[in-house]
């Protein structure tokens, strides 16, 4: 899998953390960032962040969130796509597509 921050994010997208990303927990808030951009994550965005492992797809993460928060998975996919798109545009995550037939 090769990362391409300009590739469109979709249900089969996999996110990984680049080496330059900083993660801080400060007074109960999760703050993440790259070289120039930092984000204070909401509780649900922090939950999404903790699922990024370079293996799980957007759909996999959406399923976990839907179960955790008892909400519709289809809605969550859109939220994860939106978050990953913004973070990838600012080099806070690397994105790629899951290869067909690859093991999770």
Coordinates of C-alpha atoms in Angstrom, one line a residue:
X1 CA 0.0 0.0 0.0
X2 CA 1.4 3.4 -0.9
X3 CA 0.0 6.5 0.7
X4 CA -1.4 9.2 -1.5
X5 CA -2.8 12.2 0.4
X6 CA -4.6 13.5 -2.7
X7 CA -6.5 10.2 -3.4
X8 CA -10.2 10.4 -2.7
X9 CA -11.2 8.8 0.6
X10 CA -13.9 6.1 0.5
X11 CA -15.2 3.1 2.4
X12 CA -12.1 1.0 1.3
X13 CA -9.6 3.6 2.4
X14 CA -7.0 2.7 5.0
X15 CA -5.3 5.3 7.1
X16 CA -1.9 5.2 8.7
X17 CA 0.0 7.6 10.9
X18 CA 3.1 9.3 9.4
X19 CA 6.3 9.4 11.6
X20 CA 6.1 13.2 12.0
X21 CA 2.6 13.2 13.6
X22 CA 2.5 14.4 17.2
X23 CA -0.2 13.2 19.6
X24 CA -0.9 14.8 22.9
X25 CA -3.5 14.4 25.6
X26 CA -3.9 17.6 27.5
X27 CA -6.6 18.1 30.2
X28 CA -8.7 15.3 28.8
X29 CA -8.4 16.6 25.2
X30 CA -6.7 14.7 22.4
X31 CA -4.6 17.0 20.1
X32 CA -2.9 15.7 17.0
X33 CA -0.9 17.4 14.3
X34 CA 1.8 17.3 11.7
X35 CA 4.3 20.0 10.8
X36 CA 1.9 23.0 10.5
X37 CA -1.6 21.9 11.4
X38 CA -2.9 20.8 14.8
X39 CA -6.4 19.6 15.6
X40 CA -8.3 19.2 18.9
X41 CA -10.4 16.1 18.4
X42 CA -13.9 15.6 19.7
X43 CA -14.6 12.5 21.7
X44 CA -15.9 10.7 18.7
X45 CA -13.0 11.9 16.5
X46 CA -10.5 10.7 19.2
X47 CA -12.2 7.3 19.1
X48 CA -11.8 7.2 15.3
X49 CA -8.1 8.3 15.7
X50 CA -7.4 5.4 18.1
X51 CA -8.7 2.9 15.4
X52 CA -6.1 4.1 12.8
X53 CA -3.7 1.2 12.5
X54 CA -2.8 1.0 8.8
X55 CA -5.0 -2.0 8.4
X56 CA -8.6 -1.1 9.2
X57 CA -10.6 0.5 6.4
X58 CA -13.1 3.4 6.7
X59 CA -15.9 0.8 6.8
X60 CA -14.2 -1.2 9.5
X61 CA -13.8 1.9 11.7
X62 CA -17.3 3.0 10.9
X63 CA -18.7 -0.3 12.1
X64 CA -16.8 0.0 15.4
X65 CA -18.0 3.5 16.0
X66 CA -21.6 2.6 15.1
X67 CA -21.4 -0.2 17.7
X68 CA -19.8 2.0 20.3
X69 CA -22.2 4.9 19.9
X70 CA -25.3 2.9 18.7
X71 CA -25.7 4.9 15.5
X72 CA -26.2 4.1 11.8
X73 CA -23.0 2.8 10.2
X74 CA -23.8 4.5 6.8
X75 CA -23.9 7.9 8.5
X76 CA -20.6 7.1 10.3
X77 CA -18.9 6.2 7.0
X78 CA -19.5 9.7 5.8
X79 CA -18.2 11.3 9.0
X80 CA -15.0 9.1 8.9
X81 CA -14.5 10.0 5.2
X82 CA -14.8 13.7 6.0
X83 CA -12.4 13.5 8.9
X84 CA -9.8 11.4 7.0
X85 CA -10.0 13.8 4.0
X86 CA -9.3 16.8 6.1
X87 CA -6.5 15.1 8.0
X88 CA -4.9 13.7 4.8
X89 CA -5.0 17.2 3.2
X90 CA -2.8 18.5 6.0
X91 CA -0.4 15.4 6.1
X92 CA -1.7 14.3 9.6
X93 CA -2.6 10.9 8.2
X94 CA -1.5 8.9 5.1
X95 CA -4.3 7.2 3.1
X96 CA -4.3 4.3 0.7
X97 CA -6.8 1.8 -0.7
X98 CA -7.1 -1.7 0.8
X99 CA -5.8 -4.2 -1.7
X100 CA -8.5 -6.7 -2.9
X101 CA -8.2 -10.0 -1.1
X102 CA -5.8 -8.7 1.5
X103 CA -6.1 -10.0 5.0
X104 CA -7.2 -7.9 8.0

